[in-house]
Coordinates of N, CA and C in Angstrom, one line a residue:
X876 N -71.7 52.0 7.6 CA -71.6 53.1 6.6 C -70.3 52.9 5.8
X877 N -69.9 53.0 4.4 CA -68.7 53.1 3.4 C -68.3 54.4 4.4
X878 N -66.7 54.0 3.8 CA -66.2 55.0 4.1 C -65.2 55.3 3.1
X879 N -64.9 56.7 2.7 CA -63.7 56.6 1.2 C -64.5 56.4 0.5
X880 N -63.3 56.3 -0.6 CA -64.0 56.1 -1.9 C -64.5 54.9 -2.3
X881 N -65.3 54.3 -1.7 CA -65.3 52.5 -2.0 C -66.7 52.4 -2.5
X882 N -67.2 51.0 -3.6 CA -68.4 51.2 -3.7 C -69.4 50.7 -2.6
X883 N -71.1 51.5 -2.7 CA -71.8 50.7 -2.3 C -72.2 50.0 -2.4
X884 N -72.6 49.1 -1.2 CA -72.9 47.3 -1.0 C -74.2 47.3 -1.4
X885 N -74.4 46.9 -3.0 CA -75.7 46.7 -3.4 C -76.1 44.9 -4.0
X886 N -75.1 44.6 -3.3 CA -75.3 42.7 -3.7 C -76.3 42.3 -3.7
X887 N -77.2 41.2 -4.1 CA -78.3 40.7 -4.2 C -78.1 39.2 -4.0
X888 N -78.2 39.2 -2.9 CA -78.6 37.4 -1.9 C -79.6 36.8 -1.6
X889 N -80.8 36.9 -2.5 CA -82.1 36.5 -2.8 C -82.4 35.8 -4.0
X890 N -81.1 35.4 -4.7 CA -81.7 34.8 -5.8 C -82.8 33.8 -6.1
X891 N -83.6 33.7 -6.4 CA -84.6 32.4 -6.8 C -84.1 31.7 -7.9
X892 N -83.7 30.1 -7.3 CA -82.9 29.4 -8.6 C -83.8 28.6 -8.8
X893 N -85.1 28.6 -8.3 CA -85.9 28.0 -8.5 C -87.3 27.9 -9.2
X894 N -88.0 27.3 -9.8 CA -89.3 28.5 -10.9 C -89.8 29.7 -10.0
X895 N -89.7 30.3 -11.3 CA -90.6 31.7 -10.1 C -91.2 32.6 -11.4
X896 N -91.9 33.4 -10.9 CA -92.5 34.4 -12.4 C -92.0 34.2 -13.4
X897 N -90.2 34.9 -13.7 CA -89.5 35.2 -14.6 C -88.9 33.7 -15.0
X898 N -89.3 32.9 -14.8 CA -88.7 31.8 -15.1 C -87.6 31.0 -14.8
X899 N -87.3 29.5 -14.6 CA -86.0 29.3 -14.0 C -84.8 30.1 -14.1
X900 N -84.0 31.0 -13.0 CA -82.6 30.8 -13.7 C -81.5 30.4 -13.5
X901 N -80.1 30.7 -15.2 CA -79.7 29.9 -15.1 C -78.4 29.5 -14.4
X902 N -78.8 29.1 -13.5 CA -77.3 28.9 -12.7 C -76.6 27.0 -12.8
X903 N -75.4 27.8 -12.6 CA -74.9 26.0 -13.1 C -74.1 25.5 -11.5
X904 N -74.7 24.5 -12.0 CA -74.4 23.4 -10.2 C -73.4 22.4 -10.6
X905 N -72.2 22.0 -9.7 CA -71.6 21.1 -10.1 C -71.3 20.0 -8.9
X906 N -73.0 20.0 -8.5 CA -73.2 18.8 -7.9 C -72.9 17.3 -7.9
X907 N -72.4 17.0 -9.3 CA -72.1 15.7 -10.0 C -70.5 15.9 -10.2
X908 N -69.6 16.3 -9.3 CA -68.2 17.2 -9.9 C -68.0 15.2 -8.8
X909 N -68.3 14.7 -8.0 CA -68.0 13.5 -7.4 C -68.1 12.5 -8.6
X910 N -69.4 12.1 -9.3 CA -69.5 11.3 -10.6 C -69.1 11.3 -11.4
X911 N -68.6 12.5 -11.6 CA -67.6 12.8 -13.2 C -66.5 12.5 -13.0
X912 N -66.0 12.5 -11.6 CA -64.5 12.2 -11.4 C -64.5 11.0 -11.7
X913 N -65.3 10.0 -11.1 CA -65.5 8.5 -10.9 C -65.4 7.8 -12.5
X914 N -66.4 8.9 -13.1 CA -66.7 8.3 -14.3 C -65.3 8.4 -15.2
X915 N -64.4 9.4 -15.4 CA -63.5 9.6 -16.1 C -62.1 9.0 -15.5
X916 N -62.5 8.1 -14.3 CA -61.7 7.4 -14.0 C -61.8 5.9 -14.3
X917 N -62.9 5.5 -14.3 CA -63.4 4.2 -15.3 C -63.5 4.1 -16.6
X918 N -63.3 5.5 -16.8 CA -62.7 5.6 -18.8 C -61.7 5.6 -19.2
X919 N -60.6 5.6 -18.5 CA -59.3 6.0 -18.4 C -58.4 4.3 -18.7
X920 N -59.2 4.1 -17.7 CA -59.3 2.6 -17.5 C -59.5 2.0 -18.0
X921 N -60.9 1.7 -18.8 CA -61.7 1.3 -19.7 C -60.8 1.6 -20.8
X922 N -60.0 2.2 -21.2 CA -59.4 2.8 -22.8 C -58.1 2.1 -22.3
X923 N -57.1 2.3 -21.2 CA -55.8 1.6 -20.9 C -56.2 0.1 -21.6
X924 N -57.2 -0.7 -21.1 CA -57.4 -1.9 -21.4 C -57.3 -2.3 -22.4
X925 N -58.5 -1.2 -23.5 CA -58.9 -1.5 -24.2 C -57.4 -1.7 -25.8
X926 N -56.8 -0.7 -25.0 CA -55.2 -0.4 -26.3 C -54.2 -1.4 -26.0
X927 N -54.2 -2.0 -24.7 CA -53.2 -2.4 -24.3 C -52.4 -3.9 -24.8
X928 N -51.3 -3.4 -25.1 CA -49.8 -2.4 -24.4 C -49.9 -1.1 -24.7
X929 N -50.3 -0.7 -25.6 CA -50.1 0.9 -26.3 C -50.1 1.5 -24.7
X930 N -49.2 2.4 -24.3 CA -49.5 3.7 -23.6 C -50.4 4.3 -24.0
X931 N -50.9 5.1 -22.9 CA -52.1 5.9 -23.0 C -51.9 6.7 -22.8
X932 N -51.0 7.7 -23.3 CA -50.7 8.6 -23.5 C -49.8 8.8 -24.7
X933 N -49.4 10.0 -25.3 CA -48.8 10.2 -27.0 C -47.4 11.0 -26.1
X934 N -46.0 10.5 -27.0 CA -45.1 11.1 -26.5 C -45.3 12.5 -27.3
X935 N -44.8 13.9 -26.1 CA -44.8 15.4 -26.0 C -43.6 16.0 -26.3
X936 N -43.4 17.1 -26.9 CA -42.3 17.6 -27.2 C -41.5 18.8 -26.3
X937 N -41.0 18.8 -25.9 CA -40.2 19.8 -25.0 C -40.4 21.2 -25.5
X938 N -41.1 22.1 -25.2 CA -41.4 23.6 -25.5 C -41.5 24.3 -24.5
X939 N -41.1 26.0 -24.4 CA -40.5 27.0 -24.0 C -41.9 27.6 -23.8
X940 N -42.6 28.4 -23.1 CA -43.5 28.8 -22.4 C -43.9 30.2 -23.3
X941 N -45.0 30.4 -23.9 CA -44.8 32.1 -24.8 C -44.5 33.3 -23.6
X942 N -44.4 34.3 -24.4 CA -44.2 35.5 -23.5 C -43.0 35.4 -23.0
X943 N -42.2 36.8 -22.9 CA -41.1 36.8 -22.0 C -40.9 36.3 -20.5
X944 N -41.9 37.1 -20.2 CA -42.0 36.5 -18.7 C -42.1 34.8 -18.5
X945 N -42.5 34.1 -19.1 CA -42.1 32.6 -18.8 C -41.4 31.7 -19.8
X946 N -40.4 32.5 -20.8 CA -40.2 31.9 -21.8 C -38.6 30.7 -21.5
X947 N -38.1 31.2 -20.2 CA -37.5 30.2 -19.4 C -37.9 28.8 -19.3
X948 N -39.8 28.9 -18.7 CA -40.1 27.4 -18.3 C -40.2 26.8 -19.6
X949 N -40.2 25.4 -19.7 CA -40.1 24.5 -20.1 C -41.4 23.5 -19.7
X950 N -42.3 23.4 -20.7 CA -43.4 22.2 -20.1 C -43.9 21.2 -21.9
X951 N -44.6 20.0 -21.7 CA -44.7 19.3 -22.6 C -45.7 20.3 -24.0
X952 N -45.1 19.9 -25.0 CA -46.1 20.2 -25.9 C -47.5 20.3 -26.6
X953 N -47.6 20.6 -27.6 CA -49.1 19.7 -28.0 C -48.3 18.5 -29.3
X954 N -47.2 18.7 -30.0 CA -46.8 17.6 -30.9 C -45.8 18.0 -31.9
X955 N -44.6 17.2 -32.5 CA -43.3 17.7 -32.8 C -44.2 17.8 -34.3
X956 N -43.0 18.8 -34.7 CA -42.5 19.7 -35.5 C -42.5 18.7 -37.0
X957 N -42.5 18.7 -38.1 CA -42.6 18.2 -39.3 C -40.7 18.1 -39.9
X958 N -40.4 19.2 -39.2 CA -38.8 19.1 -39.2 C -38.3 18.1 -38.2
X959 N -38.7 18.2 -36.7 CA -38.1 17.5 -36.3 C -38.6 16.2 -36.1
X960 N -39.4 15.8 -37.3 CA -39.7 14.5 -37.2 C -38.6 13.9 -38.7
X961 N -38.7 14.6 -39.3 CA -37.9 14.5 -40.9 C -35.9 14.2 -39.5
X962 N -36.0 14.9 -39.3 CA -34.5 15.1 -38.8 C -34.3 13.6 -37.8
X963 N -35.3 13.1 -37.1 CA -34.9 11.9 -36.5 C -35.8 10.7 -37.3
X964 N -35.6 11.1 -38.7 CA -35.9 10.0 -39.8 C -37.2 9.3 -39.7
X965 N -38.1 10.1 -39.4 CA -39.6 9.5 -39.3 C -40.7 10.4 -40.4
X966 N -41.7 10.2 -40.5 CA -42.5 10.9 -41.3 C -43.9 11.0 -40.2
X967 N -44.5 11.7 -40.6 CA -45.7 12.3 -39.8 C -46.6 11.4 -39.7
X968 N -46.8 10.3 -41.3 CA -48.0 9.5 -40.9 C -47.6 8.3 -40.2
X969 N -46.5 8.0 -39.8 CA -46.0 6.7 -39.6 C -45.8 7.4 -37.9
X970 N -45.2 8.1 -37.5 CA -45.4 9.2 -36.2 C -46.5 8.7 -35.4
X971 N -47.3 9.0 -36.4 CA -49.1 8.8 -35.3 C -49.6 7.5 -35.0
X972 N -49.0 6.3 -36.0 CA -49.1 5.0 -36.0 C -48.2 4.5 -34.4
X973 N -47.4 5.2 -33.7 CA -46.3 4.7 -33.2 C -46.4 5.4 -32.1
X974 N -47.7 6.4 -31.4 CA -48.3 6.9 -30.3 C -46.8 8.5 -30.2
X975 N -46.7 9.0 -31.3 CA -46.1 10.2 -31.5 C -47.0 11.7 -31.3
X976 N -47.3 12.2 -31.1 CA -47.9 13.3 -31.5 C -47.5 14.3 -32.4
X977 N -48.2 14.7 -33.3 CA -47.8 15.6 -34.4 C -48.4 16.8 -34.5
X978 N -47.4 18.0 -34.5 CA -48.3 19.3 -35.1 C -47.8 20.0 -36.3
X979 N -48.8 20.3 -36.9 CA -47.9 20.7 -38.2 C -48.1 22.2 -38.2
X980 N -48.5 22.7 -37.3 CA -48.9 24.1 -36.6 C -47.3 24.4 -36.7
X981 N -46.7 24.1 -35.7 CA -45.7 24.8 -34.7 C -44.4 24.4 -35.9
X982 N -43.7 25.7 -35.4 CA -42.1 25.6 -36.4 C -41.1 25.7 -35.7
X983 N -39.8 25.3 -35.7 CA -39.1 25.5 -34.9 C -37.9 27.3 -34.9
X984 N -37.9 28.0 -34.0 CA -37.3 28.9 -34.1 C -36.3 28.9 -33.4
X985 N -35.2 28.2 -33.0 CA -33.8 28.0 -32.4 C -33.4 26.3 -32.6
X986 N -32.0 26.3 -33.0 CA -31.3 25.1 -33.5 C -31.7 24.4 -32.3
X987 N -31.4 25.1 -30.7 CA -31.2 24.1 -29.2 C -32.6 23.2 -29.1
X988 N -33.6 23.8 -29.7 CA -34.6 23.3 -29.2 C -35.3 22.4 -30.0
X989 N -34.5 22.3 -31.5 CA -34.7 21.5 -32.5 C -34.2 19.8 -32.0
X990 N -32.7 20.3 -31.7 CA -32.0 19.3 -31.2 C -32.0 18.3 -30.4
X991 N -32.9 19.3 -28.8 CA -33.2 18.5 -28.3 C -35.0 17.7 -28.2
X992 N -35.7 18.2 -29.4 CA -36.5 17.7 -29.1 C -36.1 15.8 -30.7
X993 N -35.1 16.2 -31.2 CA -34.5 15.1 -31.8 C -34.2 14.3 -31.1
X994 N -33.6 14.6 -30.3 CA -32.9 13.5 -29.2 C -34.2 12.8 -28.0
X995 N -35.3 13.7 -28.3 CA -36.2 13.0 -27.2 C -36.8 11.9 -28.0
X996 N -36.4 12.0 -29.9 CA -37.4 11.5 -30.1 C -36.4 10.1 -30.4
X997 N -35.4 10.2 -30.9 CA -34.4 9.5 -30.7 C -34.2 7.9 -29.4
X998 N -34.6 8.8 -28.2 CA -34.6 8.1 -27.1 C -35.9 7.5 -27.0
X999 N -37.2 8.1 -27.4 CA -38.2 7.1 -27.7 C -37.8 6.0 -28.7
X1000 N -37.2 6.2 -29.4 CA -37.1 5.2 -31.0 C -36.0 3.8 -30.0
X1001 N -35.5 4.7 -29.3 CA -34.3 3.1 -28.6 C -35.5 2.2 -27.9
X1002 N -36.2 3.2 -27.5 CA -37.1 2.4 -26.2 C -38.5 1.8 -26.8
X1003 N -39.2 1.9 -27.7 CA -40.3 1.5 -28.9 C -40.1 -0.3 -29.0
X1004 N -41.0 -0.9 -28.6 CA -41.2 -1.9 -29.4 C -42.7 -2.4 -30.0
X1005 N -42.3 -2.1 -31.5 CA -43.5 -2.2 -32.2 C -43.9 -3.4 -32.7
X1006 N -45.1 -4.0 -32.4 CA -46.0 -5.3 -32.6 C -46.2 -5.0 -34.1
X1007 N -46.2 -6.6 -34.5 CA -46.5 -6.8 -36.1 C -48.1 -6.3 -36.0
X1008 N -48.9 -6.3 -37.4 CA -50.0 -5.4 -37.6 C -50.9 -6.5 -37.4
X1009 N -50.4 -7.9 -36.9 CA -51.5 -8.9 -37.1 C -50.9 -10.0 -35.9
X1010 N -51.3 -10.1 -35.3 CA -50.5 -11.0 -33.8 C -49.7 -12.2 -34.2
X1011 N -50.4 -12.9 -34.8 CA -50.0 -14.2 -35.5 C -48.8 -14.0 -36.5
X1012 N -48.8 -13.0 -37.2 CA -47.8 -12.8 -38.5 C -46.4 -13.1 -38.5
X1013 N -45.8 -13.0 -39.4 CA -44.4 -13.0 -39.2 C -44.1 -11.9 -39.0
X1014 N -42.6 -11.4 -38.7 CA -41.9 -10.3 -38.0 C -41.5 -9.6 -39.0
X1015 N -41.7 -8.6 -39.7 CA -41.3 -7.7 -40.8 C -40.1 -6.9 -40.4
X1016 N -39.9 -6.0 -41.6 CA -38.3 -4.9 -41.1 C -39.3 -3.8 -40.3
X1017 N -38.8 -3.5 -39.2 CA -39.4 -2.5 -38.6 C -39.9 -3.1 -37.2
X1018 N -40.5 -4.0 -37.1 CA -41.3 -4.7 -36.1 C -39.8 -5.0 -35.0
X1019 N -40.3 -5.2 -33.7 CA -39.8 -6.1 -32.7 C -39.8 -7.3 -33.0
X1020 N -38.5 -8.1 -32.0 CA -38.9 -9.3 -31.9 C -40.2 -10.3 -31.1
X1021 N -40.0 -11.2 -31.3 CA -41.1 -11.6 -30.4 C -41.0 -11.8 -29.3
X1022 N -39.4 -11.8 -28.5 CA -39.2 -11.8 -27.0 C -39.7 -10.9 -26.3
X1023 N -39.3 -9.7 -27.5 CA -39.4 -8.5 -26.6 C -41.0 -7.7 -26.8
X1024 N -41.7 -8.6 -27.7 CA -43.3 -8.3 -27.6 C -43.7 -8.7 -26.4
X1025 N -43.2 -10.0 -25.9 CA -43.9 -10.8 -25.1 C -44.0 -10.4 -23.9
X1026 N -42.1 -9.8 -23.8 CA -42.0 -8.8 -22.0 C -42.2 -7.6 -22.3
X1027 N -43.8 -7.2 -23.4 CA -43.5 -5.5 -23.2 C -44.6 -5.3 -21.8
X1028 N -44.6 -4.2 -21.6 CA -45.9 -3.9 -20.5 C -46.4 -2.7 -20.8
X1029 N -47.6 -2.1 -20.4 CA -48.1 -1.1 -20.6 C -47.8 0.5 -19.9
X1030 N -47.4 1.4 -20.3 CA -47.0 2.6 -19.4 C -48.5 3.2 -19.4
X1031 N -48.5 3.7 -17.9 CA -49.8 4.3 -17.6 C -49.4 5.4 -17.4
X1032 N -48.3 6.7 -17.4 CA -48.0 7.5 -16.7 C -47.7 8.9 -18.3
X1033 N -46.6 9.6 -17.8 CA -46.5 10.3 -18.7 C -45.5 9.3 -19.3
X1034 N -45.4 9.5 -20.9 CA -44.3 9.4 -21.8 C -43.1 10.4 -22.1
X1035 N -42.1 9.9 -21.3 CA -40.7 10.6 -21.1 C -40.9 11.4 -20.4
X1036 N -41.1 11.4 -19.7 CA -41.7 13.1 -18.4 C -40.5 13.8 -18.4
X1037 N -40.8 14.8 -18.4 CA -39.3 15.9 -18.3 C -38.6 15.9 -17.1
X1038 N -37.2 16.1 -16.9 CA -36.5 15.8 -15.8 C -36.7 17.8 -14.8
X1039 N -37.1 17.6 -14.0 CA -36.9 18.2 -13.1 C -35.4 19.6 -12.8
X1040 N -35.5 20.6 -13.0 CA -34.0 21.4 -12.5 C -33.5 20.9 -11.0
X1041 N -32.7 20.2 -11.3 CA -31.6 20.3 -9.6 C -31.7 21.5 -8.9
X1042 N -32.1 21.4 -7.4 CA -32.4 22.7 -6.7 C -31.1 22.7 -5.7
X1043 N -30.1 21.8 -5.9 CA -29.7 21.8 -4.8 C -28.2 22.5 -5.1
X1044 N -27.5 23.4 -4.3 CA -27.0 24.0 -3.8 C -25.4 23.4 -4.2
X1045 N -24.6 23.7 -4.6 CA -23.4 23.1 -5.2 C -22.3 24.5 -3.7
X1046 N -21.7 23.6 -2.8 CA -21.1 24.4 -2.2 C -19.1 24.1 -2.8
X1047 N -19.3 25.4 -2.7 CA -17.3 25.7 -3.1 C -16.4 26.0 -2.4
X1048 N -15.1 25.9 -2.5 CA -14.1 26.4 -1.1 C -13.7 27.3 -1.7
X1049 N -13.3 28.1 -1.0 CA -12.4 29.4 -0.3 C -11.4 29.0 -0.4
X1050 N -10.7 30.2 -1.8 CA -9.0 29.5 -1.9 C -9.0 31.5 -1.1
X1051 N -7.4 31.1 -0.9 CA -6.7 32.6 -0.6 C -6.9 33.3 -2.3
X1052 N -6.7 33.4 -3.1 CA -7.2 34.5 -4.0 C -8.3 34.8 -3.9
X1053 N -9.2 34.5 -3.5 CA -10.9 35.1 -3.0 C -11.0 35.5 -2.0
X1054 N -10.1 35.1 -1.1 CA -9.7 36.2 0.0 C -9.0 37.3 -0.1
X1055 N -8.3 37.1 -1.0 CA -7.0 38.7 -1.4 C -7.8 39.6 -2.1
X1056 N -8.8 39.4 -3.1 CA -9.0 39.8 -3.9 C -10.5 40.2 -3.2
X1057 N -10.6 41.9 -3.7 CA -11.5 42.9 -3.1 C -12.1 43.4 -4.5
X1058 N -13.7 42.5 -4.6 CA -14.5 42.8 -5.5 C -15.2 44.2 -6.1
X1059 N -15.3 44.9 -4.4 CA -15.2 46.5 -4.3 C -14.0 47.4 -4.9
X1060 N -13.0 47.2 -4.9 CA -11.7 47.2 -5.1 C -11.7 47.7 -6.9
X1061 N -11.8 46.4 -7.0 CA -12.2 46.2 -8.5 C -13.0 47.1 -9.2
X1062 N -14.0 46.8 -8.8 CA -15.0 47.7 -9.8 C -15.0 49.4 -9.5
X1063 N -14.7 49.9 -8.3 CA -13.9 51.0 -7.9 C -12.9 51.9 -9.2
X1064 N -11.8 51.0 -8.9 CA -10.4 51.2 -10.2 C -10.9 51.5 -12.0
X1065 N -12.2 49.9 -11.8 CA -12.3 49.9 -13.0 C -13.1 51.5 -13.6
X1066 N -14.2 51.8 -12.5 CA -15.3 53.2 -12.7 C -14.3 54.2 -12.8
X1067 N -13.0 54.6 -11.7 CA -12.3 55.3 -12.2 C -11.7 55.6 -13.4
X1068 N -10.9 54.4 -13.8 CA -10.8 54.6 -15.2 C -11.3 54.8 -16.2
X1069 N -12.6 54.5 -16.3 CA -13.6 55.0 -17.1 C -13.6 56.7 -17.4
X1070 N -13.7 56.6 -16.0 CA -14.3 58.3 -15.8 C -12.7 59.1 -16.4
X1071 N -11.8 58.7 -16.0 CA -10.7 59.5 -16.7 C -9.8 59.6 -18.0
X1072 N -11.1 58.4 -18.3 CA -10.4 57.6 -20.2 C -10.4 58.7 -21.1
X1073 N -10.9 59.7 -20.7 CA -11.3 60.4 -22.2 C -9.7 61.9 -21.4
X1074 N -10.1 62.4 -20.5 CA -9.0 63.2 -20.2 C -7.5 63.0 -20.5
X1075 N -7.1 61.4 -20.3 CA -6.3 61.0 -20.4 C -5.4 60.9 -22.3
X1076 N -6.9 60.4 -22.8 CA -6.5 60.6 -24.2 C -6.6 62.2 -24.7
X1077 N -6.9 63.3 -24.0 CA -6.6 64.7 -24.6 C -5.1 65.0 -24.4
X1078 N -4.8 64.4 -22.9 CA -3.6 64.5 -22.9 C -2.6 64.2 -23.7
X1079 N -2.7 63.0 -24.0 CA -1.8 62.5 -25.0 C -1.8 63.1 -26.1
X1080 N -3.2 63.8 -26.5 CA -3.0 64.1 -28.2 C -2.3 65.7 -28.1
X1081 N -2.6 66.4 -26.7 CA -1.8 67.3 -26.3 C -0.2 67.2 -26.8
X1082 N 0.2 66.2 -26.2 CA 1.4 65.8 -26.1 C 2.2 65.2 -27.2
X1083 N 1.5 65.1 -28.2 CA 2.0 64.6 -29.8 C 2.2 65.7 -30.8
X1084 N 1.5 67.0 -30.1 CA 1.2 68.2 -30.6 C 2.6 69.1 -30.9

């Protein structure tokens, strides 16, 4: 029997997922959730191959989480800014040529975050070596040399993965002024004075009087 205010148990555990009068219904199975894994792992693969050297993945821009409540975290983007592509001297179509990601969506609203997503792109640009547009070709302005085509290798992973917050504990000593000094103390003196600021100045204008 319920008890309180709770509802009653009118669930229905007879479904027929199978033909019946009303016709099949539709329920979704994700019996194949083993094959799709398989399959999207021999694509993955299949495409690494098929680009390679290119990474297979697009370098992400460092962005701040919406909402207040997570506007602290920090996770990858969907693609930099039109400014901060202009600001570390690249252009958008040349960006996408070079495994960049671009959005022309998003705008920047603080200098820090302009900055540092310059400098991410910056530190991509040191680490970039770009293959002539034709294997055989000569080496143009812009391109790699051919040493360093020859020892590039493929990244399978994220491009520039964000560095992790240090969790670890920074321990400090104990001088004798941290021992003399009484934190309670402090803010005690200081709330009194507060509370007497204004009496104190009647007095005085008393006294000028």
């Amino acid at each position: 029997m319920v008890k309180h205010n709770n509802v009653i148990p009118n669930i229905h555990c007879h479904k027929k997922y199978c033909e019946s009068s009303r016709g099949p219904l539709k329920v979704k199975l994700s019996l194949n959730q083993a094959g799709k894994k398989k399959s999207r792992r021999l694509a993955r693969a299949a495409k690494a191959a098929a680009i390679a050297p290119r990474p297979l993945q697009l370098l992400r821009p460092a962005v701040h989480c919406p909402t207040q409540r997570y506007s602290a975290k920090v996770r990858l983007g969907k693609g930099f800014t039109l400014e901060e592509l202009k600001a570390a001297g690249l252009t958008a179509r040349y960006a996408r040529t070079v495994g960049i990601a671009v959005d022309h969506r998003r705008t920047n609203r603080s200098t820090e975050s302009l900055n540092a997503n310059v400098a991410r792109l910056e530190e991509y640009k040191s680490k970039l070596i770009v293959f002539p547009k034709k294997r055989l070709s000569k080496v143009k302005n812009g391109d790699s040399s051919r040493e360093e085509c020859k020892a590039a290798t493929q990244l399978l992973g994220t491009v520039l993965p964000l560095a992790k917050p240090s969790s670890d504990i920074v321990m400090g000593d104990v001088t004798d002024e941290m021992k003399t000094t009484s934190a309670y103390t402090t803010m005690r003196v200081a709330r009194k004075e507060t509370k007497v600021a204004g009496y104190r100045i009647a007095v005085a204008n008393r006294a000028e009087k």
